[in-house]
Structure formats: C-alpha cells, structure tokens
CSV table of C-alpha atoms and ligand atoms in Angstrom, one decimal:
chain,number,residue,atom,x,y,z
F,234,MET,CA,0.0,0.0,0.0
F,235,SER,CA,2.7,2.4,1.0
F,236,THR,CA,4.2,2.2,-2.5
F,237,PHE,CA,1.2,4.0,-4.0
F,238,ARG,CA,1.7,7.7,-4.8
F,239,ALA,CA,-0.8,10.0,-3.2
F,240,LEU,CA,-2.7,12.1,-5.6
F,241,ARG,CA,-2.9,15.0,-3.1
F,242,ASP,CA,0.9,15.4,-3.2
F,243,ALA,CA,1.2,15.2,-7.0
F,244,SER,CA,2.1,18.3,-9.0
F,245,LEU,CA,0.0,18.2,-12.1
F,246,ASP,CA,-0.1,21.9,-13.1
F,247,GLY,CA,-0.5,22.2,-16.8
F,248,LYS,CA,-0.6,18.4,-17.2
F,249,ARG,CA,-3.2,16.3,-19.0
F,250,VAL,CA,-4.4,13.6,-16.7
F,251,LEU,CA,-6.2,10.4,-17.8
F,252,LEU,CA,-8.8,9.5,-15.2
F,253,ARG,CA,-10.2,6.0,-15.3
F,254,ALA,CA,-13.7,6.2,-13.7
F,255,GLY,CA,-16.0,3.2,-13.1
F,256,PHE,CA,-19.3,4.7,-14.2
F,257,ASP,CA,-21.2,1.8,-15.6
F,258,VAL,CA,-24.4,3.5,-14.6
F,259,PRO,CA,-28.0,2.3,-14.9
F,260,LEU,CA,-29.5,4.0,-18.0
F,261,ASP,CA,-33.3,4.3,-18.6
F,262,ARG,CA,-34.3,5.2,-22.1
F,263,GLY,CA,-31.1,7.2,-22.7
F,264,SER,CA,-31.0,9.0,-19.4
F,265,VAL,CA,-29.0,8.2,-16.2
F,266,ALA,CA,-31.3,6.5,-13.7
F,267,ASP,CA,-28.9,6.7,-10.7
F,268,THR,CA,-26.1,9.3,-10.6
F,269,SER,CA,-24.3,8.0,-7.5
F,270,ARG,CA,-21.3,6.6,-9.3
F,271,ILE,CA,-20.9,9.8,-11.2
F,272,GLU,CA,-21.1,11.8,-8.0
F,273,ALA,CA,-18.5,9.6,-6.4
F,274,VAL,CA,-15.8,10.6,-8.9
F,275,VAL,CA,-16.4,14.4,-8.6
F,276,PRO,CA,-14.0,15.0,-5.7
F,277,THR,CA,-11.1,13.5,-7.7
F,278,VAL,CA,-12.0,15.5,-10.9
F,279,GLN,CA,-12.2,18.7,-8.8
F,280,LEU,CA,-8.9,18.0,-7.1
F,281,LEU,CA,-7.3,17.5,-10.6
F,282,LEU,CA,-8.8,20.7,-11.9
F,283,GLU,CA,-7.7,22.6,-8.7
F,284,LYS,CA,-4.1,21.4,-9.4
F,285,GLY,CA,-4.2,23.0,-12.8
F,286,ALA,CA,-4.6,19.9,-14.9
F,287,SER,CA,-6.9,19.1,-17.8
F,288,VAL,CA,-8.8,15.8,-17.4
F,289,VAL,CA,-9.6,13.1,-20.0
F,290,ILE,CA,-12.2,10.7,-18.4
F,291,LEU,CA,-12.2,7.1,-19.5
F,292,SER,CA,-14.8,4.7,-18.5
F,293,HIS,CA,-17.0,1.7,-19.5
F,294,GLN,CA,-20.7,1.2,-19.7
F,295,ASP,CA,-22.2,-2.3,-19.5
F,296,ARG,CA,-21.0,-5.2,-21.7
F,297,PRO,CA,-21.0,-4.3,-25.4
F,298,LYS,CA,-18.4,-7.0,-26.0
F,299,GLY,CA,-16.1,-5.0,-28.2
F,300,LYS,CA,-18.8,-3.6,-30.5
F,301,VAL,CA,-20.4,-0.2,-30.8
F,302,VAL,CA,-23.8,-0.6,-29.1
F,303,PRO,CA,-25.6,2.8,-29.2
F,304,GLU,CA,-27.6,2.1,-26.0
F,305,MET,CA,-24.4,1.7,-24.1
F,306,SER,CA,-23.0,5.1,-25.1
F,307,GLN,CA,-21.4,7.3,-22.4
F,308,LYS,CA,-22.9,10.4,-24.0
F,309,PRO,CA,-25.9,10.6,-21.6
F,310,LEU,CA,-23.4,11.1,-18.8
F,311,VAL,CA,-22.2,14.4,-20.2
F,312,PRO,CA,-25.0,16.7,-18.9
F,313,VAL,CA,-24.9,14.9,-15.5
F,314,LEU,CA,-21.1,15.3,-15.1
F,315,SER,CA,-21.3,18.9,-16.4
F,316,LYS,CA,-24.0,19.8,-13.8
F,317,LEU,CA,-22.1,18.1,-11.0
F,318,LEU,CA,-18.8,19.8,-11.9
F,319,GLY,CA,-20.3,23.1,-12.7
F,320,THR,CA,-18.3,23.3,-15.9
F,321,GLU,CA,-18.7,22.3,-19.6
F,322,VAL,CA,-17.8,18.6,-20.3
F,323,LEU,CA,-16.7,17.8,-23.9
F,324,PHE,CA,-17.3,14.5,-25.5
F,325,ALA,CA,-15.4,12.3,-28.0
F,326,GLU,CA,-17.5,9.9,-30.0
F,327,SER,CA,-14.8,7.3,-30.0
F,328,CYS,CA,-12.2,6.4,-27.3
F,329,THR,CA,-9.3,6.4,-29.9
F,330,GLY,CA,-8.6,7.7,-33.4
F,331,ALA,CA,-7.6,10.9,-35.1
F,332,GLU,CA,-10.6,13.0,-34.2
F,333,THR,CA,-10.3,12.0,-30.5
F,334,LYS,CA,-6.6,12.9,-30.6
F,335,MET,CA,-7.5,16.4,-31.9
F,336,LYS,CA,-10.0,16.9,-29.1
F,337,VAL,CA,-7.4,15.8,-26.5
F,338,ASP,CA,-4.7,18.0,-28.0
F,339,ALA,CA,-7.1,21.0,-27.9
F,340,LEU,CA,-7.9,20.5,-24.2
F,341,THR,CA,-6.6,23.4,-22.1
F,342,PRO,CA,-6.0,23.3,-18.3
F,343,GLY,CA,-9.2,23.3,-16.3
F,344,ARG,CA,-11.2,21.6,-19.1
F,345,VAL,CA,-12.8,18.1,-19.0
F,346,LEU,CA,-13.3,15.7,-21.9
F,347,LEU,CA,-15.2,12.4,-21.6
F,348,LEU,CA,-14.4,9.6,-24.1
F,349,GLU,CA,-16.8,7.1,-25.5
F,350,ASN,CA,-17.3,3.7,-23.9
F,351,LEU,CA,-13.9,1.9,-23.8
F,352,ARG,CA,-15.5,-1.5,-24.2
F,353,PHE,CA,-16.8,-0.6,-27.7
F,354,ASP,CA,-13.2,-1.5,-28.6
F,355,PRO,CA,-12.4,-5.2,-28.3
F,356,ARG,CA,-8.8,-4.3,-27.3
F,357,GLU,CA,-9.9,-2.9,-23.9
F,358,GLU,CA,-10.9,-6.3,-22.4
F,359,LYS,CA,-7.9,-8.0,-24.0
F,360,ASN,CA,-5.5,-5.7,-22.1
F,361,ASP,CA,-4.0,-4.9,-25.5
F,362,GLU,CA,-0.7,-3.0,-25.4
F,363,GLY,CA,-1.3,-1.1,-28.6
F,364,PHE,CA,-4.6,0.2,-27.3
F,365,ALA,CA,-3.0,1.1,-24.0
F,366,ALA,CA,-0.2,2.9,-25.9
F,367,GLU,CA,-2.7,5.0,-27.9
F,368,LEU,CA,-4.6,5.9,-24.7
F,369,ALA,CA,-1.3,6.7,-22.9
F,370,SER,CA,-0.4,9.2,-25.8
F,371,TYR,CA,-3.3,11.3,-24.7
F,372,GLY,CA,-1.9,12.2,-21.3
F,373,ASP,CA,1.0,12.9,-19.0
F,374,ALA,CA,-0.3,11.0,-15.9
F,375,TYR,CA,-2.9,8.4,-15.1
F,376,VAL,CA,-5.4,8.2,-12.2
F,377,ASN,CA,-7.5,5.2,-11.3
F,378,ASP,CA,-10.7,5.9,-9.5
F,379,ALA,CA,-12.6,2.8,-10.6
F,380,PHE,CA,-12.4,0.3,-7.7
F,381,THR,CA,-15.4,-1.7,-9.0
F,382,ASN,CA,-13.3,-2.7,-12.0
F,383,CYS,CA,-9.9,-3.3,-10.3
F,384,HIS,CA,-10.2,-7.1,-10.4
F,385,ARG,CA,-10.1,-6.9,-14.2
F,386,ALA,CA,-6.8,-6.8,-16.1
F,387,HIS,CA,-8.2,-4.6,-18.9
F,388,ALA,CA,-6.1,-2.2,-20.9
F,389,SER,CA,-7.3,1.0,-19.2
F,390,MET,CA,-6.9,-0.6,-15.8
F,391,ASP,CA,-3.6,-2.5,-16.2
F,392,ALA,CA,-1.5,-1.9,-19.3
F,393,LEU,CA,-2.2,1.8,-19.3
F,394,ALA,CA,-1.3,2.3,-15.7
F,395,ARG,CA,2.1,0.7,-16.4
F,396,ARG,CA,2.9,3.3,-19.1
F,397,LEU,CA,2.4,6.5,-17.2
F,398,PRO,CA,3.1,8.0,-13.7
F,399,SER,CA,0.0,6.6,-12.0
F,400,TYR,CA,-2.0,7.5,-8.9
F,401,MET,CA,-5.0,6.3,-6.9
F,402,GLY,CA,-8.1,8.5,-7.1
F,403,LEU,CA,-9.6,9.7,-3.8
F,404,GLN,CA,-12.4,7.1,-3.9
F,405,LEU,CA,-10.0,4.3,-4.7
F,406,GLU,CA,-7.7,5.4,-1.9
F,407,GLN,CA,-10.7,5.2,0.5
F,408,GLU,CA,-11.5,1.6,-0.6
F,409,VAL,CA,-7.9,0.4,-0.3
F,410,THR,CA,-7.3,2.1,3.0
F,411,ASN,CA,-10.5,0.7,4.6
F,412,LEU,CA,-10.4,-2.8,3.1
F,413,SER,CA,-6.8,-3.1,4.2
F,414,ARG,CA,-8.0,-3.0,7.8
F,415,VAL,CA,-9.4,-6.5,7.1
F,416,THR,CA,-6.3,-7.9,5.4
F,417,GLU,CA,-3.4,-6.2,7.2
F,418,ASN,CA,-3.2,-6.9,11.0
F,419,PRO,CA,-7.0,-6.8,11.6
F,420,ALA,CA,-8.2,-6.1,15.1
F,421,ARG,CA,-9.5,-9.4,16.5
F,422,PRO,CA,-11.8,-11.3,16.8
F,423,LEU,CA,-12.2,-11.0,13.0
F,424,THR,CA,-15.6,-12.1,11.7
F,425,LEU,CA,-17.1,-12.6,8.3
F,426,ILE,CA,-20.9,-12.6,7.7
F,427,VAL,CA,-21.3,-14.1,4.2
F,428,SER,CA,-24.8,-14.6,2.8
F,429,GLY,CA,-27.0,-14.1,-0.2
F,430,ALA,CA,-26.8,-16.4,-3.2
F,431,LYS,CA,-24.2,-17.8,-5.7
F,432,ILE,CA,-22.0,-19.7,-3.2
F,433,GLU,CA,-19.3,-20.2,-5.9
F,434,THR,CA,-18.6,-16.4,-5.9
F,435,LYS,CA,-18.2,-16.5,-2.1
F,436,LEU,CA,-16.1,-19.6,-1.7
F,437,PRO,CA,-12.7,-17.7,-1.9
F,438,VAL,CA,-13.7,-15.3,0.9
F,439,ILE,CA,-15.0,-18.1,3.1
F,440,GLU,CA,-11.8,-20.0,2.5
F,441,TYR,CA,-9.7,-16.9,3.4
F,442,PHE,CA,-11.6,-16.2,6.6
F,443,LEU,CA,-11.5,-19.8,7.6
F,444,LYS,CA,-7.7,-19.6,7.4
F,445,THR,CA,-7.1,-16.1,8.7
F,446,GLY,CA,-10.3,-15.1,10.6
F,447,ASP,CA,-12.0,-16.2,13.8
F,448,ASN,CA,-15.7,-16.6,12.9
F,449,VAL,CA,-17.6,-17.2,9.7
F,450,LEU,CA,-21.3,-16.7,9.9
F,451,VAL,CA,-23.4,-17.9,7.0
F,452,GLY,CA,-26.9,-16.8,5.9
F,453,GLY,CA,-29.2,-16.7,3.0
F,454,ALA,CA,-29.3,-19.3,0.2
F,455,ILE,CA,-25.7,-20.0,1.0
F,456,ALA,CA,-26.7,-21.1,4.5
F,457,ASN,CA,-29.3,-23.4,2.9
F,458,THR,CA,-26.5,-25.3,1.1
F,459,PHE,CA,-24.6,-25.7,4.4
F,460,ILE,CA,-27.8,-26.8,6.2
F,461,ALA,CA,-28.3,-29.5,3.5
F,462,ALA,CA,-24.6,-30.4,3.9
F,463,ALA,CA,-25.1,-30.8,7.7
F,464,GLY,CA,-27.7,-33.5,6.9
F,465,PHE,CA,-31.0,-31.6,7.4
F,466,GLY,CA,-34.0,-31.6,5.1
F,467,ILE,CA,-34.3,-28.1,3.5
F,468,GLY,CA,-37.6,-28.5,1.6
F,469,ILE,CA,-38.1,-26.4,-1.5
F,470,SER,CA,-35.5,-23.8,-0.4
F,471,LEU,CA,-33.0,-22.4,-2.9
F,472,VAL,CA,-30.0,-24.8,-2.5
F,473,GLU,CA,-27.0,-25.1,-4.8
F,474,LYS,CA,-26.9,-28.9,-4.9
F,475,ASP,CA,-23.6,-29.1,-6.7
F,476,PHE,CA,-21.9,-27.3,-3.8
F,477,ILE,CA,-23.2,-29.5,-1.0
F,478,PRO,CA,-19.9,-31.6,-1.0
F,479,VAL,CA,-17.8,-28.3,-0.9
F,480,ALA,CA,-19.9,-27.1,2.0
F,481,ALA,CA,-19.5,-30.4,3.8
F,482,ASP,CA,-15.8,-30.2,3.4
F,483,LEU,CA,-15.7,-26.6,4.8
F,484,LEU,CA,-17.8,-27.8,7.8
F,485,GLN,CA,-15.3,-30.6,8.4
F,486,ARG,CA,-12.3,-28.3,8.4
F,487,ALA,CA,-13.8,-25.5,10.4
F,488,GLY,CA,-12.6,-25.0,14.0
F,489,ARG,CA,-9.6,-27.4,13.5
F,490,ASP,CA,-5.9,-26.7,13.0
F,491,GLY,CA,-6.3,-23.1,13.8
F,492,ASN,CA,-9.2,-22.6,11.4
F,493,ALA,CA,-12.0,-20.2,12.2
F,494,THR,CA,-15.3,-21.4,13.6
F,495,LEU,CA,-18.0,-21.7,11.0
F,496,HIS,CA,-21.5,-21.0,12.2
F,497,ILE,CA,-24.6,-22.2,10.4
F,498,PRO,CA,-28.1,-21.2,11.3
F,499,LEU,CA,-29.9,-22.8,14.4
F,500,ASP,CA,-33.3,-21.9,13.0
F,501,VAL,CA,-34.9,-20.4,9.9
F,502,ILE,CA,-38.0,-18.6,8.8
F,503,ALA,CA,-39.8,-21.1,6.6
F,504,ALA,CA,-42.6,-20.1,4.2
F,505,PRO,CA,-44.7,-21.8,1.5
F,506,SER,CA,-43.2,-19.5,-1.1
F,507,PRO,CA,-40.2,-17.1,-1.2
F,508,GLU,CA,-42.3,-14.6,-3.2
F,509,SER,CA,-45.0,-13.9,-0.6
F,510,GLY,CA,-44.7,-13.0,3.1
F,511,GLU,CA,-47.6,-15.1,4.0
F,512,GLY,CA,-47.6,-18.3,6.2
F,513,ALA,CA,-44.1,-17.8,7.4
F,514,GLU,CA,-43.0,-19.3,10.7
F,515,ALA,CA,-39.7,-19.8,12.6
F,516,LEU,CA,-38.6,-23.4,12.7
F,517,PRO,CA,-35.6,-25.3,14.1
F,518,LEU,CA,-33.5,-27.1,11.4
F,519,GLU,CA,-35.1,-30.4,12.3
F,520,GLY,CA,-38.5,-29.0,11.6
F,521,ILE,CA,-38.3,-27.7,8.0
F,522,ALA,CA,-41.2,-29.4,6.1
F,523,SER,CA,-40.6,-30.7,2.6
F,524,ASP,CA,-43.0,-28.1,1.1
F,525,ARG,CA,-41.4,-25.1,2.8
F,526,ALA,CA,-38.6,-22.8,1.8
F,527,ALA,CA,-36.1,-21.2,4.2
F,528,VAL,CA,-36.3,-17.5,3.4
F,529,ASP,CA,-34.6,-15.8,6.3
F,530,LEU,CA,-32.6,-16.6,9.4
F,531,GLY,CA,-34.7,-17.4,12.5
F,532,PRO,CA,-34.7,-15.4,15.7
F,533,ALA,CA,-32.4,-17.8,17.6
F,534,THR,CA,-29.8,-17.6,14.8
F,535,ALA,CA,-30.0,-13.8,14.6
F,536,GLU,CA,-29.5,-13.6,18.4
F,537,ARG,CA,-26.5,-16.0,18.3
F,538,TYR,CA,-24.9,-14.0,15.4
F,539,ALA,CA,-25.6,-10.8,17.2
F,540,GLU,CA,-23.6,-12.1,20.3
F,541,ILE,CA,-20.7,-13.0,18.0
F,542,ILE,CA,-20.8,-9.5,16.5
F,543,ARG,CA,-20.8,-8.0,19.9
F,544,GLU,CA,-17.5,-9.8,20.7
F,545,SER,CA,-15.9,-9.0,17.4
F,546,LYS,CA,-13.5,-6.1,16.7
F,547,THR,CA,-13.5,-6.4,12.9
F,548,VAL,CA,-16.6,-7.5,10.9
F,549,VAL,CA,-17.1,-7.9,7.1
F,550,TRP,CA,-20.7,-8.2,6.0
F,551,ASN,CA,-21.5,-9.3,2.4
F,552,GLY,CA,-24.9,-10.6,1.3
F,553,PRO,CA,-28.4,-10.0,2.6
F,554,LEU,CA,-29.5,-12.7,5.2
F,555,GLY,CA,-32.8,-13.4,3.6
F,556,VAL,CA,-35.1,-12.7,0.6
F,557,PHE,CA,-35.1,-9.1,1.7
F,558,ARG,CA,-37.2,-7.6,-1.1
F,559,VAL,CA,-40.2,-9.3,0.6
F,560,PRO,CA,-40.3,-7.0,3.7
F,561,ALA,CA,-41.3,-9.9,6.0
F,562,PHE,CA,-38.1,-11.7,5.0
F,563,ALA,CA,-35.8,-8.7,5.7
F,564,GLU,CA,-36.0,-9.1,9.5
F,565,ALA,CA,-32.7,-10.8,10.2
F,566,SER,CA,-30.9,-8.4,7.8
F,567,ARG,CA,-32.4,-5.5,9.7
F,568,ARG,CA,-31.4,-7.0,13.1
F,569,ILE,CA,-27.8,-7.7,12.0
F,570,ALA,CA,-27.5,-4.3,10.3
F,571,SER,CA,-28.6,-2.6,13.5
F,572,GLU,CA,-26.1,-4.8,15.6
F,573,LEU,CA,-23.4,-3.8,13.2
F,574,GLN,CA,-24.2,-0.1,13.5
F,575,THR,CA,-23.9,-0.5,17.3
F,576,ALA,CA,-20.6,-2.3,16.8
F,577,ALA,CA,-19.3,0.5,14.6
F,578,ALA,CA,-20.4,3.1,17.1
F,579,ARG,CA,-18.3,1.4,19.9
F,580,GLY,CA,-15.3,1.5,17.6
F,581,ALA,CA,-15.2,-1.9,15.9
F,582,THR,CA,-14.2,-1.9,12.2
F,583,VAL,CA,-17.4,-2.7,10.2
F,584,ILE,CA,-17.1,-3.1,6.5
F,585,VAL,CA,-20.1,-3.7,4.3
F,586,GLY,CA,-20.3,-4.5,0.6
F,587,GLY,CA,-22.1,-6.3,-2.2
F,588,GLY,CA,-24.6,-5.1,-4.8
F,589,ASP,CA,-27.7,-6.6,-3.2
F,590,THR,CA,-26.4,-5.7,0.3
F,591,LEU,CA,-26.3,-2.0,-0.8
F,592,ASP,CA,-29.8,-2.4,-2.3
F,593,PHE,CA,-30.9,-3.6,1.1
F,594,LEU,CA,-29.4,-0.6,2.9
F,595,ALA,CA,-31.1,1.7,0.3
F,596,GLN,CA,-34.5,-0.1,0.8
F,597,GLU,CA,-34.3,0.4,4.5
F,598,GLY,CA,-32.9,3.9,4.4
F,599,ILE,CA,-29.8,2.8,6.4
F,600,GLU,CA,-27.1,5.5,6.2
F,601,TYR,CA,-23.7,4.4,4.9
F,602,SER,CA,-22.1,6.6,7.5
F,603,SER,CA,-23.3,4.4,10.4
F,604,PHE,CA,-20.7,1.8,9.4
F,605,THR,CA,-16.9,2.2,9.3
F,606,PHE,CA,-17.0,1.8,5.5
F,607,VAL,CA,-19.4,0.7,2.7
F,608,SER,CA,-17.5,-0.5,-0.3
F,609,THR,CA,-18.8,0.1,-3.8
F,610,GLY,CA,-16.8,-2.9,-5.0
F,611,GLY,CA,-18.9,-6.0,-5.4
F,612,GLY,CA,-16.6,-8.5,-7.0
F,613,ALA,CA,-13.6,-6.3,-6.5
F,614,MET,CA,-14.4,-6.0,-2.8
F,615,LEU,CA,-14.8,-9.8,-2.4
F,616,ASP,CA,-11.4,-10.4,-4.1
F,617,PHE,CA,-9.7,-7.8,-1.9
F,618,VAL,CA,-11.0,-9.2,1.3
F,619,SER,CA,-10.1,-12.7,0.1
F,620,GLY,CA,-6.5,-11.6,0.2
F,621,LYS,CA,-6.2,-11.7,-3.6
F,622,LYS,CA,-4.0,-9.3,-5.5
F,623,LEU,CA,-6.1,-7.1,-7.8
F,624,PRO,CA,-4.5,-6.7,-11.2
F,625,ALA,CA,-5.2,-2.9,-11.5
F,626,LEU,CA,-3.8,-2.2,-8.0
F,627,GLU,CA,-0.7,-4.2,-8.9
F,628,ALA,CA,-0.3,-2.1,-12.0
F,629,LEU,CA,-0.7,1.2,-10.1
F,630,GLY,CA,2.3,0.2,-8.0
F,631,ALA,CA,4.3,-0.5,-11.1
F,632,GLY,CA,3.8,2.8,-12.9
F,633,ALA,CA,6.6,4.6,-14.7
S,954,ADP,P1,-24.5,-9.3,-2.9
S,954,ADP,O1,-24.9,-8.8,-4.2
S,954,ADP,O2,-24.8,-8.3,-1.7
S,954,ADP,O3,-23.2,-9.9,-2.9
S,954,ADP,P2,-25.9,-11.8,-3.5
S,954,ADP,O4,-26.1,-11.4,-4.9
S,954,ADP,O5,-24.9,-12.9,-3.2
S,954,ADP,O6,-25.6,-10.5,-2.5
S,954,ADP,O7,-27.3,-12.3,-2.9
S,954,ADP,C1,-28.4,-11.6,-2.8
S,954,ADP,C2,-29.6,-12.4,-3.2
S,954,ADP,O8,-29.8,-13.5,-2.3
S,954,ADP,C3,-30.9,-11.6,-3.1
S,954,ADP,O9,-31.6,-11.7,-4.4
S,954,ADP,C4,-31.7,-12.3,-2.0
S,954,ADP,O10,-33.1,-12.4,-2.3
S,954,ADP,C5,-31.1,-13.7,-2.1
S,954,ADP,N1,-31.4,-14.5,-0.9
S,954,ADP,C6,-31.0,-14.3,0.3
S,954,ADP,N2,-31.5,-15.2,1.2
S,954,ADP,C7,-32.1,-16.1,0.4
S,954,ADP,C8,-32.8,-17.4,0.7
S,954,ADP,N3,-32.9,-17.8,2.0
S,954,ADP,N4,-33.4,-18.0,-0.3
S,954,ADP,C9,-33.3,-17.5,-1.6
S,954,ADP,N5,-32.6,-16.4,-1.9
S,954,ADP,C10,-32.1,-15.7,-0.9
S,955,MG,MG1,-25.8,-9.6,-6.0
C-alpha cells in the first residue's frame, strides 16, 4: 500500500491527466437513472482541476463485447457530469482515433473531456498493449478511481497504468485504506458474515476467513447449502446442490488446525413461497417441512450471530441474510445491520459490501455513515477481502 503515490501530493499543473472512472451507470431510455457513481468521482476531478490539470475521463458502460452498441454510449453522462462539476464537459464519440486525438490536444487546463465507452473497442478487455499505448499518448499521468473494476486486467486498468506515472483516485484510496483494515493486521476477533446467493462467488472469501479469521457466519441461500450439507432436510429452499460436498468439506475443516469457527443457522424462517410474506414461521433445522422454503434466518440464529458481532473487533458483511425484497423476510438483515451499527459506534471496524447488500441498505434507508465503510466494490471487494492481488492495483504500484 505504501508504494502508491498519493494524488494529493502530485504536482500536475498544466498536465493532461487520464482519469479512469467506473461509471457503468443504470440507463433508462437514454438518461441516467442513478447518478451516485458519477457523483463519487467528482471530488477526484475537482482535485485535478484545482491542481491546474486538464482531465480526460475514460470509463466503460455495460458489456458491449467489443462492438459499438448505441444504447451503451457514455454520451448521456455528459449533462450529468457537467452539472455536478459546474463546468462544460466535452465528449469524444470514440475512445481512440484521429478525431479524438485532436480533441485531446485542444484541451486546455481546467477543461474536461469524456471519451466514449472503452468497451466498444475489443482491445480494452484483451489488455491490448497497442490500445494502451494509444490511450497513454493522450496524457502525462494516469489516475485510477474505478475500484469496482480493479479485479479486471483490462487495458485501461492494467497496461495503461504501467505506461504513465500513476495515482490512486480519492475514492480508490478510501477503498484500499478501509479494506486493508481487514487484510493487514486486523483487530480481532475477525468475523465474516457471508450470505446471499451464488456460493461459488463467495467460496474464496469463506476459505480466506477460515484460514485467517476467527468466525464465519453464513446466511441466505448460502446457508441453505450448508444446512443440507449438515444433513438436514431443506424442503423447497434455494439450494446449490452441486456445492453440498464443498460445504460439507468446509464444515469438516472449520474449527480445526487453527481454522475459524463456521456458524450455520440454528433456526430459519420457513414459508410456503419465497415470493409472498404469508404463512411464514420460525422453525428449528429439524422441523423444515418438505413443502417449505427457508427465506430468512430465524430469531435464535439472529441472536447468536448478534452475540458474536458484539464480541468482534472487525466484521465484514457481504450478502443479505434473507429474501429481503419481501419486507417480511428482511427481519434478520435488519437485526444484523442494527447490531453492526452498534458495533461500529463502539469502535469496531465494520465493512459492508455487495450489490444486493447495498440495495438492502437503500431499501431500509440505512445510512452508509453508520458503518466504518461501505464498499462500492462487489466482485472487487470480495477479491480484496479474500487476500487476492487485484491486477489494477498491482499495475498502479508498477507505474513509470
Ligand atoms: P450481494 O450482491 O450483496 O453480494 P448476493 O447477490 O450474493 O448478494 O445475494 C443476494 C440475493 O440472495 C438476493 O436476491 C436475495 O433475495 C437472495 N437470498 C437471500 N437469502 C435467500 C434465501 N434464503 N433463499 C433464496 N434467496 C435468498
Ligand atoms: Mg448480488
């Protein structure tokens, strides 16, 4: 971490800076439906402008797979950026080429130019050196403020960063500083709450915490797979059958040879359908009928998990604990969120992340500031707190 150059200390007067943003915003019939990812990069742009630089913003939108897809254009972002920055924002219809080069060359200090979606060019996702060289020719320095994309070795994230003096953007610095509190000498006990669905995407973080952490608490559909692995009937619950052997192996290894303790639910909220809040009841694991689905953690489990949180000094929470979009099945997530707010208030490090987890916070109107840090990362956050090296962060350390 210490090898990264701080953007605040950089002298960039009169320089042209390439800023990699991670916009990828939801678009609704050509207009930006949620501006939060654009707002998030504003402090970094402003800092660059205050330093006397001109700024060329690079970003991607969606997955056009190397082709021009007009619905995935970055153009609708121009008025939003312009309004947020309080200055005109120019636009280049392609991320490379002669016309773009002319627009870049004409950019005077204090001005901002947004380039078209990098992923319209197939060379971006291939980490193509020629593409990176062309982008590098547009600027004197490179700033990465796209944490959400840092687990991807794409040209604008990796090869480009190696070609120019490179810096972390303010947002990225926040992510790295806060997430490092989990991976570098964390205060203990260190606890992971891992939940939601798609166990495969969460196995590396479970493995890492089993090895380096003290407690792993499982919830959601992931817990259902563990409940099945522990030999209980799980009815019509969402279970990833292919992963039952993997879950059984994790249960075997937990609590041994210095491994963390793995906690599975003691009880669940079972319902006739995960789509409706009706007919739900709390049941012990032995009592889950064959026509019922486990849709949330039961109260005894929430209480047990709350006790462990109260004893913990560092907690990472990823994944809603139940089918939270049905309000009746958001109870355990609410309880645990509130317990985590209390933990953060008493000084524990509480890190929260995950796309659906953030949707849950929004649904309930829970303020990000009530936790130590809420990561925007998703996959990048999971990789970081799994102790993996992120290609784009490695590249930043290796800049010219
Ligand atoms: P995140 O995006 O925060 O990493 P995930 O995508 O892994 O979280 O999981 C969120 C999804 O898991 C939500 O759609 C939620 O409804 C679902 N989920 C949580 N608990 C259950 C459950 N018991 N049964 C089925 N789906 C569940
Ligand atoms: Mg998700």
